[in-house]
Coordinates of N, CA and C in Angstrom, one line a residue:
Chain A
X293 N -5.2 0.1 8.6 CA -4.5 -0.4 7.4 C -4.1 0.8 6.5
X294 N -3.0 0.6 5.8 CA -2.6 1.7 4.9 C -3.3 1.6 3.6
X295 N -3.7 2.7 3.1 CA -4.5 2.7 1.9 C -4.3 4.0 1.1
X296 N -4.3 4.0 -0.2 CA -4.2 5.2 -1.0 C -5.4 5.2 -1.9
X297 N -6.2 6.3 -2.0 CA -7.4 6.4 -2.8 C -7.2 7.5 -3.8
X298 N -7.3 7.2 -5.1 CA -7.4 8.1 -6.1 C -8.8 8.0 -6.7
X299 N -9.6 8.9 -6.3 CA -11.1 8.8 -6.6 C -11.3 9.0 -8.1
X300 N -10.5 9.8 -8.7 CA -10.7 10.1 -10.2 C -10.1 9.0 -11.0
X301 N -10.9 8.3 -11.7 CA -10.4 7.2 -12.5 C -9.8 7.8 -13.8
X302 N -10.6 8.7 -14.4 CA -10.2 9.3 -15.7 C -10.5 10.8 -15.7
X303 N -9.6 11.6 -16.3 CA -9.9 13.0 -16.4 C -9.5 13.4 -17.9
X304 N -10.3 14.2 -18.5 CA -10.0 14.7 -19.8 C -10.0 16.2 -19.8
X305 N -9.0 16.8 -20.3 CA -8.9 18.2 -20.4 C -8.4 18.6 -21.8
X306 N -8.5 19.9 -22.1 CA -8.0 20.5 -23.3 C -6.7 21.2 -23.0
X307 N -5.8 21.1 -23.9 CA -4.5 21.8 -23.7 C -4.6 23.2 -23.1
X308 N -3.7 23.5 -22.2 CA -3.6 24.8 -21.5 C -4.5 24.9 -20.3
X309 N -5.4 23.9 -20.1 CA -6.2 23.9 -18.9 C -5.4 23.5 -17.7
X310 N -5.7 23.9 -16.5 CA -5.1 23.4 -15.3 C -5.9 22.2 -14.9
X311 N -5.2 21.2 -14.3 CA -5.9 20.0 -13.8 C -5.3 19.6 -12.5
X312 N -6.1 19.2 -11.6 CA -5.7 18.7 -10.3 C -6.1 17.2 -10.1
X313 N -5.1 16.4 -9.7 CA -5.3 15.0 -9.5 C -5.3 14.8 -7.9
X314 N -6.4 14.2 -7.5 CA -6.5 14.0 -6.0 C -5.9 12.7 -5.5
X315 N -5.4 12.8 -4.3 CA -4.9 11.6 -3.6 C -5.2 11.7 -2.1
X316 N -5.9 10.7 -1.6 CA -6.1 10.7 -0.2 C -5.5 9.4 0.4
X317 N -4.9 9.5 1.5 CA -4.2 8.3 2.1 C -4.7 8.0 3.5
X318 N -4.4 6.8 3.9 CA -4.7 6.4 5.3 C -3.5 5.7 5.8
X319 N -3.1 6.0 7.0 CA -2.0 5.3 7.7 C -2.1 5.5 9.2
X320 N -1.6 4.6 9.9 CA -1.7 4.7 11.4 C -0.3 5.3 11.9
X321 N 0.6 5.4 11.0 CA 2.0 5.8 11.5 C 2.1 7.4 11.4
X322 N 3.0 7.9 12.2 CA 3.2 9.4 12.2 C 4.4 9.7 11.2
X323 N 5.1 8.7 10.9 CA 6.3 9.0 9.9 C 6.0 8.2 8.7
X324 N 5.9 8.9 7.6 CA 5.6 8.2 6.3 C 6.0 9.1 5.2
X325 N 6.0 8.5 4.0 CA 6.4 9.2 2.8 C 5.3 9.1 1.7
X326 N 5.2 10.1 0.9 CA 4.2 10.1 -0.2 C 4.9 10.3 -1.5
X327 N 4.4 9.7 -2.5 CA 5.1 9.8 -3.8 C 4.0 10.0 -4.9
X328 N 4.5 10.5 -6.0 CA 3.7 10.5 -7.2 C 4.6 10.0 -8.3
X329 N 4.0 9.1 -9.2 CA 4.7 8.5 -10.3 C 3.8 8.8 -11.5
X330 N 4.5 8.9 -12.7 CA 3.8 9.1 -14.0 C 4.1 7.8 -14.8
X331 N 3.0 7.3 -15.5 CA 3.2 6.2 -16.4 C 2.7 6.6 -17.8
X332 N 3.5 7.1 -18.7 CA 3.1 7.5 -20.0 C 2.7 6.3 -20.8
X333 N 2.1 6.5 -22.0 CA 1.7 5.4 -22.8 C 2.8 4.3 -23.2
X334 N 4.0 4.7 -23.1 CA 5.1 3.8 -23.4 C 5.3 2.8 -22.2
X335 N 4.7 3.0 -21.1 CA 4.6 2.0 -20.0 C 5.6 2.1 -18.9
X336 N 6.6 2.9 -19.0 CA 7.6 3.0 -17.9 C 7.0 3.8 -16.8
X337 N 7.5 3.6 -15.6 CA 7.1 4.4 -14.4 C 8.1 5.4 -14.1
X338 N 7.7 6.7 -14.1 CA 8.6 7.8 -13.9 C 8.4 8.4 -12.5
X339 N 9.4 8.5 -11.7 CA 9.3 9.1 -10.4 C 9.1 10.6 -10.6
X340 N 8.2 11.2 -9.8 CA 7.9 12.7 -9.9 C 8.4 13.4 -8.6
X341 N 7.9 12.9 -7.4 CA 8.2 13.6 -6.2 C 8.1 12.6 -5.0
X342 N 8.8 12.9 -4.0 CA 8.7 12.3 -2.7 C 8.6 13.3 -1.6
X343 N 7.7 13.1 -0.7 CA 7.4 14.1 0.4 C 7.3 13.4 1.7
X344 N 8.0 13.8 2.7 CA 7.9 13.1 4.0 C 6.8 13.8 4.9
X345 N 6.3 13.1 5.8 CA 5.2 13.5 6.6 C 5.4 14.7 7.5
X346 N 6.7 15.1 7.7 CA 7.0 16.2 8.5 C 7.1 17.5 7.7
X347 N 7.0 17.4 6.4 CA 7.2 18.6 5.5 C 6.0 18.9 4.8
X348 N 5.2 19.8 5.3 CA 3.9 20.2 4.7 C 4.0 21.3 3.7
X349 N 5.2 21.8 3.4 CA 5.3 22.9 2.4 C 4.9 22.4 1.1
X350 N 4.2 23.2 0.4 CA 3.9 22.9 -1.0 C 5.1 23.0 -1.9
X351 N 5.1 22.2 -2.9 CA 6.3 22.2 -3.8 C 5.9 22.5 -5.2
X352 N 6.7 23.3 -5.9 CA 6.5 23.6 -7.3 C 7.7 23.2 -8.1
X353 N 7.4 22.5 -9.3 CA 8.5 22.2 -10.2 C 8.0 22.4 -11.6
X354 N 8.3 23.6 -12.1 CA 7.9 23.9 -13.4 C 6.4 24.1 -13.5
X355 N 5.7 23.3 -14.3 CA 4.2 23.3 -14.4 C 3.6 22.4 -13.3
X356 N 4.4 21.7 -12.6 CA 3.8 20.8 -11.6 C 3.9 21.4 -10.2
X357 N 2.8 21.1 -9.5 CA 2.8 21.6 -8.0 C 2.1 20.5 -7.2
X358 N 2.5 20.4 -6.0 CA 1.9 19.5 -5.1 C 1.4 20.1 -3.8
X359 N 0.3 19.8 -3.3 CA -0.3 20.3 -2.1 C -0.5 19.2 -1.1
X360 N 0.3 19.3 0.0 CA 0.2 18.2 1.0 C -0.5 18.8 2.2
X361 N -1.6 18.2 2.6 CA -2.3 18.6 3.8 C -2.6 17.5 4.7
X362 N -1.8 17.4 5.8 CA -2.0 16.3 6.8 C -3.4 16.3 7.4
X363 N -4.0 17.5 7.6 CA -5.3 17.6 8.3 C -6.4 16.9 7.5
X364 N -6.2 16.8 6.2 CA -7.2 16.1 5.4 C -6.6 14.8 4.8
X365 N -5.4 14.5 5.2 CA -4.7 13.3 4.6 C -4.7 13.3 3.1
X366 N -4.3 14.4 2.5 CA -4.3 14.5 1.1 C -3.0 15.0 0.5
X367 N -2.7 14.6 -0.7 CA -1.5 14.9 -1.3 C -1.8 15.1 -2.8
X368 N -2.4 16.3 -3.1 CA -2.9 16.5 -4.5 C -1.8 17.1 -5.4
X369 N -2.0 16.8 -6.7 CA -1.0 17.1 -7.7 C -1.7 18.0 -8.8
X370 N -1.2 19.1 -9.1 CA -1.7 20.0 -10.0 C -0.8 20.2 -11.2
X371 N -1.3 20.1 -12.4 CA -0.5 20.5 -13.6 C -1.1 21.7 -14.1
X372 N -0.3 22.7 -14.3 CA -0.7 24.0 -14.8 C -0.5 24.1 -16.3
X373 N -1.4 24.7 -17.0 CA -1.3 24.8 -18.5 C -0.9 23.4 -19.1
X374 N -1.8 22.5 -19.0 CA -1.5 21.1 -19.4 C -1.1 21.0 -20.9
X375 N -0.3 20.0 -21.2 CA 0.1 19.8 -22.6 C -0.2 18.3 -22.9
X376 N -0.3 18.1 -24.2 CA -0.6 16.7 -24.7 C 0.4 15.7 -24.1
X377 N 1.7 16.1 -23.9 CA 2.7 15.2 -23.4 C 2.4 14.8 -21.9
X378 N 1.5 15.5 -21.3 CA 1.1 15.2 -19.9 C 0.2 14.0 -19.9
X379 N -0.3 13.6 -21.0 CA -1.3 12.4 -21.0 C -0.6 11.2 -20.5
X380 N -1.1 10.6 -19.5 CA -0.5 9.5 -18.8 C -1.4 9.0 -17.7
X381 N -1.0 7.9 -17.1 CA -1.6 7.5 -15.9 C -0.7 7.9 -14.7
X382 N -1.3 8.6 -13.7 CA -0.6 9.1 -12.6 C -1.0 8.3 -11.3
X383 N 0.1 7.9 -10.6 CA -0.1 7.1 -9.4 C 0.4 7.8 -8.2
X384 N -0.4 7.8 -7.2 CA 0.0 8.3 -5.9 C 0.4 7.1 -5.0
X385 N 1.4 7.2 -4.2 CA 1.8 6.0 -3.4 C 2.2 6.5 -2.0
X386 N 2.2 5.5 -1.1 CA 2.5 5.7 0.3 C 3.5 4.7 0.8
X387 N 4.4 5.2 1.6 CA 5.4 4.3 2.2 C 5.5 4.7 3.7
X388 N 5.4 3.8 4.6 CA 5.5 4.2 6.0 C 6.2 3.0 6.8
X389 N 6.7 3.4 7.9 CA 7.5 2.5 8.7 C 6.7 1.3 9.3
X390 N 5.4 1.5 9.4 CA 4.6 0.5 9.9 C 4.1 -0.5 8.9
X391 N 4.5 -0.2 7.7 CA 4.1 -1.1 6.6 C 4.7 -2.5 6.7
X392 N 3.9 -3.5 6.7 CA 4.4 -4.8 6.9 C 5.4 -5.3 5.9
X393 N 5.4 -4.7 4.8 CA 6.3 -5.1 3.7 C 7.5 -4.1 3.7
X394 N 7.9 -3.6 4.8 CA 9.1 -2.8 4.9 C 8.9 -1.5 4.1
X395 N 9.8 -1.3 3.1 CA 9.8 0.0 2.5 C 9.0 0.0 1.2
X396 N 8.2 -1.1 0.9 CA 7.5 -1.1 -0.3 C 6.4 -0.1 -0.4
X397 N 6.0 0.3 -1.5 CA 5.0 1.3 -1.7 C 3.6 0.7 -1.9
X398 N 2.7 1.4 -1.3 CA 1.3 1.1 -1.5 C 0.7 2.1 -2.5
X399 N 0.3 1.6 -3.6 CA -0.2 2.5 -4.7 C -1.7 2.7 -4.7
X400 N -2.1 3.9 -5.2 CA -3.5 4.0 -5.5 C -3.7 3.4 -6.9
X401 N -4.9 3.3 -7.3 CA -5.2 2.7 -8.6 C -5.0 3.5 -9.8
X402 N -4.6 4.7 -9.6 CA -4.2 5.6 -10.7 C -5.3 6.4 -11.3
X403 N -4.9 7.5 -11.8 CA -5.8 8.4 -12.6 C -5.3 8.6 -14.0
X404 N -6.1 8.3 -14.9 CA -5.7 8.4 -16.3 C -6.0 9.8 -16.8
X405 N -5.0 10.6 -17.2 CA -5.2 11.9 -17.7 C -5.0 12.0 -19.2
X406 N -6.0 12.5 -19.8 CA -6.0 12.7 -21.3 C -6.0 14.1 -21.6
X407 N -5.0 14.6 -22.3 CA -5.0 16.0 -22.7 C -5.1 16.1 -24.2
X408 N -6.1 16.8 -24.7 CA -6.3 16.9 -26.1 C -5.9 18.3 -26.6
X409 N -5.5 18.3 -27.9 CA -5.1 19.6 -28.4 C -6.2 20.4 -29.1
Chain B
X41 N 25.2 -1.7 -18.4 CA 23.8 -1.6 -17.8 C 23.7 -0.2 -17.2
X42 N 22.6 0.4 -17.4 CA 22.4 1.7 -16.7 C 21.0 1.7 -16.1
X43 N 21.0 1.7 -14.7 CA 19.7 1.7 -14.0 C 19.3 0.3 -13.7
X44 N 18.1 0.0 -14.1 CA 17.4 -1.3 -13.7 C 16.9 -1.9 -15.0
X45 N 17.2 -3.2 -15.2 CA 16.8 -3.9 -16.4 C 16.0 -5.1 -16.1
X46 N 15.1 -5.5 -17.0 CA 14.3 -6.7 -16.8 C 14.3 -7.5 -18.1
X47 N 14.2 -8.8 -17.9 CA 14.1 -9.7 -19.1 C 13.2 -10.9 -18.7
X48 N 12.5 -11.4 -19.7 CA 12.3 -10.8 -21.1 C 11.4 -9.6 -21.1
X49 N 11.3 -9.0 -22.2 CA 10.4 -7.8 -22.4 C 9.0 -8.3 -22.4
X50 N 8.7 -9.4 -23.0 CA 7.4 -10.0 -23.0 C 7.6 -11.5 -23.2
X51 N 6.5 -12.3 -22.8 CA 6.6 -13.7 -22.9 C 5.2 -14.3 -22.9
X52 N 5.0 -15.3 -23.8 CA 3.7 -16.0 -23.8 C 4.1 -17.4 -23.3
X53 N 3.3 -17.9 -22.3 CA 3.7 -19.1 -21.5 C 2.5 -20.0 -21.4
X54 N 2.7 -21.3 -21.6 CA 1.6 -22.2 -21.4 C 1.4 -22.5 -19.9
X55 N 0.2 -22.6 -19.5 CA -0.2 -22.9 -18.1 C 0.6 -24.2 -17.7
X56 N 1.0 -24.1 -16.4 CA 1.8 -25.2 -15.8 C 3.3 -25.2 -16.0
X57 N 3.7 -24.3 -16.9 CA 5.2 -24.1 -17.1 C 5.8 -23.3 -16.0
X58 N 7.1 -23.5 -15.8 CA 7.9 -22.7 -14.9 C 8.5 -21.6 -15.6
X59 N 8.6 -20.4 -15.0 CA 9.1 -19.2 -15.6 C 9.9 -18.3 -14.6
X60 N 11.0 -17.8 -15.0 CA 11.7 -16.9 -14.2 C 11.9 -15.6 -14.9
X61 N 11.4 -14.5 -14.2 CA 11.6 -13.2 -14.7 C 12.9 -12.6 -14.1
X62 N 13.7 -12.0 -14.9 CA 15.0 -11.5 -14.4 C 14.9 -10.0 -14.1
X63 N 15.7 -9.6 -13.1 CA 15.8 -8.2 -12.8 C 17.2 -7.9 -12.3
X64 N 17.8 -6.9 -12.9 CA 19.2 -6.6 -12.5 C 19.3 -5.0 -12.4
X65 N 20.0 -4.6 -11.3 CA 20.2 -3.2 -11.1 C 21.7 -2.9 -10.9
X66 N 22.2 -1.8 -11.4 CA 23.6 -1.5 -11.2 C 23.8 -0.2 -10.4
X67 N 22.8 0.1 -9.6 CA 22.9 1.3 -8.8 C 23.3 1.0 -7.3
X68 N 23.6 -0.2 -7.0 CA 24.0 -0.7 -5.7 C 22.9 -0.3 -4.7
X69 N 21.7 -0.4 -5.1 CA 20.5 -0.2 -4.2 C 20.4 -1.4 -3.3
X70 N 20.0 -1.1 -2.0 CA 19.8 -2.1 -1.0 C 18.5 -2.9 -1.2
X71 N 17.5 -2.1 -1.5 CA 16.1 -2.7 -1.5 C 15.7 -3.0 -3.0
X72 N 15.0 -4.1 -3.2 CA 14.4 -4.4 -4.5 C 13.0 -5.0 -4.3
X73 N 12.2 -4.8 -5.3 CA 10.8 -5.2 -5.2 C 10.2 -5.7 -6.5
X74 N 9.2 -6.6 -6.4 CA 8.5 -7.0 -7.6 C 7.0 -6.6 -7.4
X75 N 6.5 -5.9 -8.4 CA 5.1 -5.6 -8.4 C 4.4 -6.2 -9.7
X76 N 3.1 -6.4 -9.6 CA 2.4 -6.7 -10.8 C 1.3 -5.6 -11.0
X77 N 1.1 -5.3 -12.3 CA 0.1 -4.2 -12.6 C -1.0 -4.8 -13.5
X78 N -2.2 -4.7 -13.0 CA -3.4 -5.2 -13.6 C -4.4 -4.0 -13.8
X79 N -5.1 -4.1 -14.9 CA -6.0 -3.0 -15.2 C -7.0 -2.8 -14.1
X80 N -7.2 -1.6 -13.7 CA -8.1 -1.3 -12.6 C -7.7 -1.6 -11.2
X81 N -6.5 -2.2 -11.1 CA -6.0 -2.6 -9.7 C -4.8 -1.9 -9.4
X82 N -4.2 -1.1 -10.3 CA -2.9 -0.4 -10.0 C -1.8 -1.4 -9.8
X83 N -0.8 -1.1 -9.1 CA 0.4 -1.9 -8.8 C 0.3 -2.5 -7.5
X84 N 0.5 -3.8 -7.4 CA 0.5 -4.6 -6.2 C 1.8 -5.3 -5.9
X85 N 2.2 -5.2 -4.7 CA 3.5 -5.8 -4.3 C 3.4 -7.3 -4.2
X86 N 4.4 -8.0 -4.9 CA 4.4 -9.5 -4.8 C 5.4 -9.9 -3.7
X87 N 6.6 -9.5 -3.9 CA 7.7 -9.8 -2.9 C 8.6 -8.6 -2.9
X88 N 9.4 -8.6 -1.8 CA 10.4 -7.5 -1.6 C 11.6 -8.1 -1.0
X89 N 12.7 -7.3 -1.1 CA 14.0 -7.6 -0.4 C 14.6 -6.3 0.1
X90 N 14.7 -6.2 1.4 CA 15.2 -4.9 1.9 C 16.7 -4.9 1.8
X91 N 17.4 -6.0 1.7 CA 18.8 -6.1 1.6 C 19.2 -7.5 1.1
X92 N 20.4 -7.6 0.5 CA 20.8 -8.9 0.0 C 20.7 -10.0 1.0
X93 N 20.2 -11.1 0.7 CA 20.1 -12.2 1.6 C 18.8 -12.3 2.3
X94 N 17.9 -11.3 2.2 CA 16.6 -11.3 2.9 C 15.5 -11.1 1.9
X95 N 14.4 -11.7 2.1 CA 13.2 -11.5 1.2 C 11.9 -11.5 2.1
X96 N 10.9 -10.9 1.6 CA 9.6 -10.9 2.3 C 8.4 -11.0 1.4
X97 N 7.3 -11.3 1.9 CA 6.1 -11.4 1.1 C 5.3 -10.1 1.1
X98 N 4.8 -9.8 -0.1 CA 4.0 -8.6 -0.2 C 2.5 -8.9 -0.1
X99 N 1.7 -8.2 -0.9 CA 0.3 -8.3 -0.9 C -0.2 -9.5 -1.6
X100 N 0.4 -9.9 -2.7 CA 0.0 -11.0 -3.5 C 1.1 -12.0 -3.8
X101 N 1.6 -12.7 -2.8 CA 2.8 -13.6 -3.0 C 2.5 -15.0 -3.6
X102 N 1.2 -15.4 -3.5 CA 1.0 -16.8 -3.8 C 1.3 -17.1 -5.3
X103 N 2.0 -18.2 -5.4 CA 2.4 -18.7 -6.8 C 3.7 -18.1 -7.3
X104 N 4.3 -17.3 -6.4 CA 5.6 -16.7 -6.8 C 6.7 -16.9 -5.7
X105 N 7.9 -17.0 -6.2 CA 9.0 -17.0 -5.2 C 10.1 -16.1 -5.7
X106 N 11.0 -15.7 -4.8 CA 12.1 -14.8 -5.2 C 13.3 -15.3 -4.4
X107 N 14.5 -14.8 -4.9 CA 15.7 -15.0 -4.1 C 16.6 -13.7 -4.3
X108 N 17.5 -13.5 -3.4 CA 18.3 -12.3 -3.4 C 19.7 -12.7 -3.0
X109 N 20.4 -13.4 -3.9 CA 21.7 -13.9 -3.6 C 22.8 -12.8 -3.5
X110 N 22.6 -11.7 -4.2 CA 23.5 -10.6 -4.2 C 22.7 -9.3 -4.3
X111 N 23.5 -8.2 -4.3 CA 22.8 -6.9 -4.3 C 22.1 -6.6 -5.6
X112 N 22.7 -7.1 -6.7 CA 22.2 -6.6 -8.1 C 21.0 -7.4 -8.6
X113 N 20.8 -8.6 -8.3 CA 19.9 -9.5 -9.0 C 18.7 -9.9 -8.0
X114 N 17.5 -9.9 -8.6 CA 16.3 -10.2 -7.9 C 15.3 -10.9 -8.8
X115 N 15.6 -12.2 -9.1 CA 14.7 -12.9 -10.0 C 13.4 -13.3 -9.3
X116 N 12.3 -13.3 -10.1 CA 11.0 -13.7 -9.7 C 10.6 -15.0 -10.5
X117 N 10.2 -16.1 -9.7 CA 9.9 -17.3 -10.3 C 8.5 -17.7 -10.1
X118 N 7.8 -18.1 -11.2 CA 6.5 -18.7 -11.2 C 6.7 -20.2 -11.4
X119 N 6.4 -21.0 -10.3 CA 6.7 -22.4 -10.3 C 5.9 -23.2 -11.3
X120 N 4.6 -22.8 -11.4 CA 3.7 -23.4 -12.3 C 2.6 -22.4 -12.7
X121 N 2.9 -21.8 -13.8 CA 2.1 -20.6 -14.2 C 0.6 -20.9 -14.4
X122 N -0.2 -20.0 -14.0 CA -1.7 -20.1 -14.2 C -2.2 -18.8 -15.0
X123 N -3.3 -18.9 -15.7 CA -3.8 -17.8 -16.4 C -4.0 -16.5 -15.6
X124 N -4.3 -16.6 -14.3 CA -4.5 -15.4 -13.5 C -3.2 -14.7 -13.3
X125 N -2.1 -15.2 -13.6 CA -0.8 -14.6 -13.5 C -0.4 -13.8 -14.7
X126 N -1.3 -13.7 -15.7 CA -1.2 -12.8 -16.8 C -1.2 -11.4 -16.3
X127 N -0.1 -10.7 -16.6 CA 0.0 -9.3 -16.0 C 1.3 -8.7 -16.6
X128 N 1.4 -7.4 -16.2 CA 2.7 -6.7 -16.5 C 3.5 -6.7 -15.1
X129 N 4.7 -7.2 -15.2 CA 5.5 -7.3 -14.0 C 6.6 -6.2 -14.0
X130 N 6.6 -5.5 -12.9 CA 7.7 -4.4 -12.7 C 8.6 -4.8 -11.6
X131 N 9.9 -4.6 -11.8 CA 10.9 -4.7 -10.8 C 11.3 -3.3 -10.4
X132 N 11.6 -3.1 -9.2 CA 12.0 -1.7 -8.7 C 13.1 -1.9 -7.7
X133 N 13.8 -0.8 -7.5 CA 14.8 -0.8 -6.4 C 14.9 0.6 -5.8
X134 N 15.4 0.7 -4.6 CA 15.6 1.9 -3.9 C 16.9 1.8 -3.1
X135 N 17.5 3.0 -2.9 CA 18.8 3.0 -2.2 C 18.7 2.6 -0.7
X136 N 17.8 3.3 -0.1 CA 17.6 3.1 1.4 C 16.1 3.1 1.7
X137 N 15.8 2.8 2.9 CA 14.4 2.8 3.4 C 13.7 4.2 3.0
X138 N 12.6 4.0 2.4 CA 11.7 5.2 2.1 C 12.3 6.1 1.1
X139 N 13.4 5.8 0.4 CA 13.8 6.5 -0.7 C 12.9 6.3 -1.9
X140 N 13.0 7.1 -2.9 CA 12.2 6.9 -4.1 C 12.6 5.6 -4.8
X141 N 11.6 4.9 -5.4 CA 11.9 3.6 -6.1 C 12.0 3.9 -7.6
X142 N 13.0 3.2 -8.1 CA 13.2 3.3 -9.6 C 12.7 2.0 -10.2
X143 N 12.0 2.1 -11.3 CA 11.4 1.0 -11.9 C 12.0 0.5 -13.2
X144 N 12.0 -0.8 -13.4 CA 12.5 -1.3 -14.7 C 11.4 -1.1 -15.7
X145 N 11.7 -1.5 -16.9 CA 10.7 -1.2 -18.0 C 9.5 -2.2 -18.0
X146 N 9.6 -3.2 -17.2 CA 8.4 -4.1 -17.2 C 8.6 -5.3 -18.1
X147 N 7.9 -6.4 -17.7 CA 7.8 -7.6 -18.5 C 6.3 -7.9 -18.6
X148 N 5.9 -8.1 -19.9 CA 4.5 -8.4 -20.1 C 4.4 -9.9 -20.3
X149 N 3.7 -10.5 -19.3 CA 3.5 -12.0 -19.3 C 2.1 -12.4 -19.6
X150 N 2.0 -13.3 -20.6 CA 0.7 -13.9 -20.9 C 0.7 -15.4 -20.6
X151 N -0.2 -15.9 -19.8 CA -0.3 -17.3 -19.5 C -1.5 -17.9 -20.1
X152 N -1.3 -18.8 -21.0 CA -2.5 -19.4 -21.8 C -2.9 -20.7 -21.2

């Protein structure tokens, strides 16, 4: 069965600290996609990144970086020099072709990040 | 319209009443989805539609129905609302299979 686990329910850091959000997934398929979404206090869901299972290169976008390791079925997200505006709930999600619901996403339960000044 | 919209923004509903949540996108996306978000449970798929004219059941479909008469609209209907359907409902769409999904602003529904 497909599953996404975000073991960290809540993380609190002080501004300028680096923080890593963990994501571990389970799937029986060899072709799949992984996503990260951000949900700020205003409630909307903001797409951050999509990565396919054949591309294990790490990606960096400004202060954000993602580490994809198929060997450990992990897709971790690091925020460098965190800022108060990074405070949000972050969701990791999985989509794969074996998913009974077609292209729908399977979400982890989210990690609430609080950044204080 | 720009992107994906949902209506109403919020609603308080008496148990037993029928309610339709509306979702419209103007991006000509093929696939659309309905999720519910509950504290501690994350987002769970209710129903989906991979293309106009087709729909399917997600993880938590009971008590809900959908239709996809055209590309743009994907309404979600609660035939007889119950308190356990109190939640925040998100509609989403994606262009093609496994593309990123774009989410609407959500509808906060309270069933009393």
